[in-house]
Amino acid sequence: MKVIVDLCVIPLGVGVSVSQYVVACEKIINEAGLVSRLHAYGTNIEGDWDAVMAAVKKCHEVVHEMGAPRISTTMRLGTRIDRDQGMQDKIDSVTSKMNG
Amino acid sequence: MKVIVDLCVIPLGVGVSVSQYVVACEKIINEAGLVSRLHAYGTNIEGDWDAVMAAVKKCHEVVHEMGAPRISTTMRLGTRIDRDQGMQDKIDSVTSKMNG
Amino acid sequence: MKVIVDLCVIPLGVGVSVSQYVVACEKIINEAGLVSRLHAYGTNIEGDWDAVMAAVKKCHEVVHEMGAPRISTTMRLGTRIDRDQGMQDKIDSVTSKMNG
Amino acid sequence: MKVIVDLCVIPLGVGVSVSQYVVACEKIINEAGLVSRLHAYGTNIEGDWDAVMAAVKKCHEVVHEMGAPRISTTMRLGTRIDRDQGMQDKIDSVTSKMNG
């Protein structure tokens, strides 16, 4: 089952600057070979359900290892069985109608 | 790694009434032996990361099997390594201060 | 326009214990006369759109005043125009089918 | 109070294809003069709290007028008082460390 996820990992108890933890998560996602794109409030990830979820779990493990005692993550998870649709397809289906 | 999740599964393409799909997810969570509590906009679930995530995946699989061509789920996922805290502990830590 | 919201306010830069900030938000919601119910990963709130959003804004203002330099909130917002449905109706529509 | 929002509006009861509703929301956000950027699972919006929230409310109103009987939206809302930070600053703070 393919999934498109929007992931936002928030470490607590480590101050206001959290970018180093986001960087660590980006590396995990990239090393997993997943298609992803960072935005200003999270990261879009596309891939097989199990591979994506394994990466999310590793993000929590690594961010804890880096010193964050607590993490509060939010995710959106989209699956569909009617047709194959990637991240770029979703954006294109909107922008094509914006310009139309 | 223990996790407290807040899960909201939204099936698309099946009309406005989605309670039968929520019921199916509740049954999956209960049959997995996970501690959970339904609220008006989702379900709190507490348990081992892998067990909780397996239940979430099964929710997507079953809701698709029930006829939903598309699903958009949102989750909050909380982990902490500084101390053990369950769902009821989180509520108690607030309500004790409310009445104090 | 009536809305049912699920609100989770996460203050950053104030350590791992955030319950005092949740308490402050609960008081704001109660004082606004809104129907609400706390759960383990947020609070359900029901009411007029503008009244609910005014309370959410006040939560951010007060949590900043309490000393949190940064806040990351997540919300689900449900509106419907086909029929009137409250928080308890949503729960009942699920639980009645669970026991059926 | 400035806010960075990540908005995802999901209309229910209108089938699986929701891009026309996303397009309508993009137009509302643009016409409000807000800085925004579409991604594969939502839209980043930056601006004054009241202006952003007025646009979100208008999205619900317009999507209902377009025929959606029910809407389930998710939002992340970030505010900070320690320093001024825009959407691009957030991305830059990560990407600069990625390449470092």
XYZ file of C-alpha atoms in Angstrom:
400
model
C 0.000 0.000 0.000
C 1.441 3.325 -1.099
C 1.057 6.356 1.142
C 1.675 10.079 0.889
C 2.543 11.458 4.306
C 2.975 14.964 5.615
C 5.246 14.768 8.655
C 6.069 17.371 11.313
C 8.260 16.247 14.221
C 8.362 18.623 17.222
C 10.962 17.884 19.924
C 10.082 19.217 23.390
C 12.451 20.103 26.180
C 15.289 21.216 23.911
C 14.595 24.926 23.541
C 13.053 26.865 20.678
C 15.527 25.996 17.953
C 14.573 22.671 16.464
C 16.137 22.789 12.999
C 18.968 20.365 13.849
C 16.345 17.722 14.664
C 14.523 18.404 11.406
C 17.852 17.999 9.588
C 18.382 14.621 11.255
C 14.909 13.498 10.131
C 15.533 14.701 6.567
C 18.688 12.598 6.468
C 16.812 9.534 7.705
C 14.146 9.999 5.034
C 16.721 10.503 2.291
C 18.810 7.537 3.372
C 15.669 5.404 3.252
C 15.428 6.246 -0.429
C 12.019 7.854 -0.035
C 10.775 10.646 -2.275
C 10.329 13.705 -0.078
C 10.085 17.457 -0.118
C 10.570 19.836 2.785
C 8.151 22.735 3.271
C 7.874 25.440 5.901
C 5.808 23.355 8.328
C 6.723 19.755 7.622
C 7.875 17.324 4.975
C 5.937 15.491 2.266
C 7.007 11.865 1.924
C 5.864 9.344 -0.660
C 6.463 5.626 -0.628
C 5.434 2.195 0.502
C 3.512 2.336 3.809
C 5.987 0.147 5.727
C 9.057 1.990 4.441
C 7.600 5.390 5.289
C 6.512 4.284 8.753
C 9.907 2.718 9.451
C 11.483 6.098 8.645
C 9.047 7.926 10.933
C 9.862 5.533 13.764
C 13.577 6.030 13.187
C 13.051 9.808 13.339
C 11.605 9.425 16.842
C 14.416 7.091 17.918
C 17.160 9.371 16.596
C 15.639 12.612 17.916
C 15.415 11.010 21.374
C 19.044 9.834 21.048
C 20.018 13.423 20.182
C 18.687 14.472 23.570
C 15.028 15.348 23.175
C 13.170 13.855 26.154
C 9.775 14.286 24.524
C 8.476 14.443 20.951
C 5.078 15.466 19.624
C 4.669 14.617 15.954
C 1.772 15.325 13.619
C 1.127 13.431 10.409
C -1.350 13.431 7.603
C -1.543 10.083 5.793
C -3.224 9.708 2.430
C -3.905 6.407 0.685
C -6.053 5.706 -2.340
C -6.905 2.577 -4.280
C -8.808 4.133 -7.185
C -5.674 5.293 -8.983
C -1.966 5.894 -8.594
C -1.186 9.470 -7.584
C 2.158 10.875 -6.495
C 3.036 14.057 -4.637
C 3.717 15.990 -7.820
C 0.436 14.767 -9.360
C -1.448 16.271 -6.416
C 0.236 19.641 -6.902
C -0.240 19.516 -10.674
C -3.959 18.769 -10.366
C -4.343 22.034 -8.439
C -1.943 24.277 -10.349
C -3.327 23.215 -13.747
C -6.760 24.425 -12.625
C -5.296 27.600 -11.083
C -3.906 28.681 -14.419
C -6.857 27.446 -16.421
C 9.099 2.512 22.424
C 5.715 3.419 23.842
C 3.526 5.927 22.017
C 0.316 7.820 22.687
C -1.483 8.471 19.417
C -4.489 10.551 18.510
C -5.993 9.087 15.357
C -8.655 10.461 13.001
C -9.405 8.436 9.866
C -11.427 10.251 7.167
C -12.712 8.131 4.259
C -13.345 10.101 1.038
C -15.721 9.210 -1.753
C -18.275 7.501 0.478
C -20.607 10.364 1.327
C -20.908 12.420 4.492
C -21.706 9.651 6.952
C -18.486 8.047 8.063
C -19.400 6.518 11.417
C -19.462 2.925 10.112
C -15.797 3.315 9.142
C -14.944 4.726 12.554
C -16.699 1.727 14.111
C -14.575 -0.638 12.018
C -11.410 1.143 13.204
C -12.526 0.997 16.825
C -12.988 -2.756 16.504
C -9.504 -3.141 15.004
C -7.971 -1.162 17.849
C -9.882 -3.107 20.493
C -9.050 -6.481 18.936
C -5.372 -5.477 18.965
C -5.660 -5.203 22.739
C -4.672 -1.555 22.738
C -5.838 0.912 25.375
C -7.999 3.484 23.591
C -10.675 6.071 24.120
C -12.962 7.579 21.500
C -13.602 11.332 21.523
C -15.632 13.605 19.244
C -12.842 14.129 16.708
C -10.658 11.048 16.906
C -9.425 8.279 19.166
C -6.631 8.239 21.740
C -4.560 5.056 21.574
C -1.751 3.990 23.888
C 0.677 1.163 23.369
C 3.873 -0.114 21.874
C 4.840 1.818 18.714
C 4.769 -1.214 16.421
C 1.458 -2.525 17.744
C -0.228 0.876 17.420
C 1.116 1.422 13.910
C 0.048 -2.064 12.835
C -3.481 -1.203 13.961
C -3.411 2.101 12.045
C -2.296 0.293 8.894
C -5.051 -2.271 9.335
C -7.577 0.565 9.675
C -6.545 1.845 6.232
C -6.681 -1.645 4.730
C -10.119 -2.428 6.158
C -11.655 0.978 5.330
C -10.491 0.543 1.732
C -11.944 -2.990 1.701
C -15.242 -1.540 2.938
C -15.362 0.539 -0.231
C -13.617 3.837 0.489
C -11.449 4.644 -2.545
C -9.473 7.286 -0.681
C -8.548 7.942 2.956
C -7.038 11.010 4.592
C -5.920 10.318 8.142
C -4.443 12.681 10.703
C -2.408 11.558 13.684
C -0.635 13.086 16.619
C 2.127 10.857 18.006
C 3.701 11.474 21.380
C 6.743 9.670 22.733
C 8.859 10.469 25.776
C 11.891 8.858 27.354
C 12.121 10.932 30.538
C 9.303 9.086 32.289
C 6.410 6.733 31.765
C 3.133 8.541 31.166
C -0.153 7.053 30.073
C -3.254 8.664 28.577
C -4.979 9.003 31.918
C -1.835 10.505 33.484
C -1.918 13.251 30.859
C -5.528 14.089 31.657
C -4.912 13.899 35.411
C -1.950 16.276 35.224
C -4.277 18.901 33.754
C -7.417 18.292 35.781
C -5.526 18.237 39.089
C -4.267 21.748 38.326
C -7.713 22.887 37.132
C -9.241 22.100 40.478
C -6.250 23.262 42.453
C -21.297 28.854 11.128
C -20.906 26.237 13.847
C -17.640 24.340 14.185
C -16.330 21.377 16.128
C -12.636 21.798 16.772
C -9.989 19.518 18.181
C -7.236 21.677 19.618
C -3.730 20.785 20.812
C -1.467 23.659 21.886
C 2.237 22.794 22.267
C 4.477 25.440 23.867
C 8.157 25.208 22.896
C 11.135 26.443 24.860
C 9.585 25.822 28.272
C 10.742 22.298 29.025
C 8.866 19.022 28.861
C 6.081 19.761 31.339
C 3.354 21.639 29.537
C 0.285 20.927 31.664
C 0.160 24.422 33.214
C -0.257 25.855 29.708
C -2.998 23.375 28.901
C -4.720 24.406 32.132
C -4.562 28.069 31.086
C -6.145 27.191 27.728
C -8.883 25.145 29.401
C -9.763 28.151 31.536
C -9.922 30.428 28.488
C -12.236 27.983 26.709
C -14.460 27.607 29.771
C -14.634 31.337 30.400
C -15.676 31.830 26.776
C -18.731 29.696 27.558
C -17.802 27.093 24.952
C -18.753 23.443 25.228
C -15.518 21.483 25.513
C -14.031 18.223 26.657
C -10.406 17.466 27.414
C -8.845 14.239 26.165
C -5.345 12.802 26.396
C -4.038 14.581 23.297
C -6.122 17.728 22.944
C -9.488 19.268 23.632
C -12.757 19.048 21.713
C -14.516 22.413 21.445
C -17.934 23.115 19.976
C -19.409 26.507 19.174
C -19.777 29.385 16.771
C -16.759 29.695 14.462
C -15.812 33.204 15.566
C -16.168 32.454 19.273
C -14.057 29.297 19.021
C -11.362 31.029 16.976
C -11.265 33.971 19.383
C -10.606 31.487 22.194
C -7.829 29.791 20.205
C -6.180 33.154 19.548
C -6.431 34.027 23.226
C -4.757 30.696 24.086
C -1.750 31.688 21.973
C -1.643 35.174 23.504
C -1.852 33.898 27.075
C 0.629 31.037 26.613
C 3.124 33.539 25.174
C 2.453 35.876 28.140
C 3.145 32.946 30.483
C 6.631 32.760 28.998
C 6.531 30.409 26.047
C 8.592 31.968 23.263
C 7.183 29.651 20.630
C 3.954 27.692 20.158
C 3.063 24.972 17.674
C -0.645 24.196 17.680
C -2.568 21.595 15.728
C -6.280 21.768 15.049
C -8.932 19.751 13.313
C -11.935 21.834 12.280
C -15.213 20.246 11.229
C -18.158 22.120 9.743
C -21.272 20.752 8.092
C -24.339 22.345 6.558
C -26.420 19.217 5.921
C -27.508 18.873 9.536
C -26.804 19.982 13.054
C -24.403 17.676 14.882
C -22.760 18.234 18.227
C -19.730 16.590 19.834
C -21.840 14.088 21.745
C -23.845 13.232 18.606
C -20.596 12.271 16.876
C -19.615 9.959 19.712
C -23.135 8.499 19.945
C -23.244 7.737 16.223
C -20.188 5.536 16.685
C -20.960 3.936 20.042
C -24.522 3.025 19.038
C -23.112 1.027 16.126
C -20.368 -0.501 18.317
C -22.940 -2.066 20.596
C -25.326 -2.927 17.787
C 0.478 38.509 16.135
C 2.036 36.876 13.107
C 1.331 33.237 12.359
C 2.625 30.576 9.995
C -0.130 28.122 9.188
C -0.205 24.836 7.362
C -3.725 24.312 6.051
C -5.393 21.237 4.565
C -9.106 21.493 3.743
C -10.892 18.187 3.043
C -14.437 18.378 1.650
C -16.604 15.329 2.380
C -19.582 14.104 0.404
C -18.301 15.312 -2.972
C -16.419 12.271 -4.226
C -12.708 11.559 -4.350
C -11.599 14.448 -6.550
C -11.147 17.495 -4.373
C -8.725 19.627 -6.393
C -11.381 22.144 -7.492
C -12.007 22.949 -3.823
C -8.297 23.345 -3.167
C -8.134 25.703 -6.144
C -10.956 27.809 -4.677
C -9.074 28.027 -1.363
C -5.829 28.990 -3.111
C -7.675 31.848 -4.813
C -9.106 33.055 -1.506
C -5.651 33.014 0.087
C -4.087 34.840 -2.858
C -6.848 37.445 -3.028
C -6.319 38.107 0.682
C -2.767 39.120 -0.172
C -1.247 36.446 2.030
C 2.123 34.853 1.365
C 1.482 31.187 0.661
C 2.941 28.112 -0.951
C 1.101 24.983 -2.007
C 2.600 21.573 -1.256
C 1.410 18.030 -1.861
C -0.627 17.802 1.352
C -1.644 21.353 2.198
C -0.655 24.980 1.909
C 1.753 27.070 3.964
C 0.362 30.522 4.746
C 2.122 33.380 6.488
C 0.563 36.584 7.774
C -1.250 38.391 10.525
C -3.302 36.016 12.680
C -6.646 37.701 11.964
C -6.041 37.944 8.208
C -5.014 34.282 7.965
C -7.973 33.112 10.058
C -10.396 35.223 8.015
C -9.109 33.474 4.888
C -9.513 30.040 6.496
C -13.103 30.873 7.465
C -13.821 32.071 3.945
C -12.422 28.787 2.585
C -15.013 26.877 4.632
C -17.808 29.210 3.546
C -16.912 28.999 -0.149
C -16.334 25.226 -0.170
C -19.768 24.763 1.411
C -21.288 27.139 -1.195
C -19.643 25.020 -3.901
C -21.681 22.082 -2.672
C -19.642 20.287 -0.027
C -22.021 19.384 2.809
C -19.196 18.623 5.220
C -15.595 19.768 5.628
C -12.813 18.397 7.810
C -9.819 20.711 7.910
C -6.482 20.244 9.634
C -4.156 23.083 10.528
C -0.813 23.591 12.147
C -0.364 27.072 13.614
C 3.028 28.397 14.633
C 3.607 31.647 16.520
C 6.769 32.925 18.169
C 7.650 36.078 20.054
C 11.399 35.566 20.417
C 12.169 36.607 16.868
C 10.657 37.238 13.463
C 10.739 34.159 11.233
C 9.053 33.687 7.881
C 8.255 30.534 5.925
C 11.397 30.758 3.846
C 13.524 31.335 6.978
C 12.242 28.049 8.378
C 13.207 26.185 5.226
C 16.575 27.939 5.026
C 17.460 27.071 8.614
C 17.112 23.398 7.713
C 18.631 23.378 4.234
C 21.694 25.362 5.337
C 22.435 22.653 7.904
C 21.711 19.885 5.381
C 24.423 21.108 3.088
C 26.792 22.027 5.904
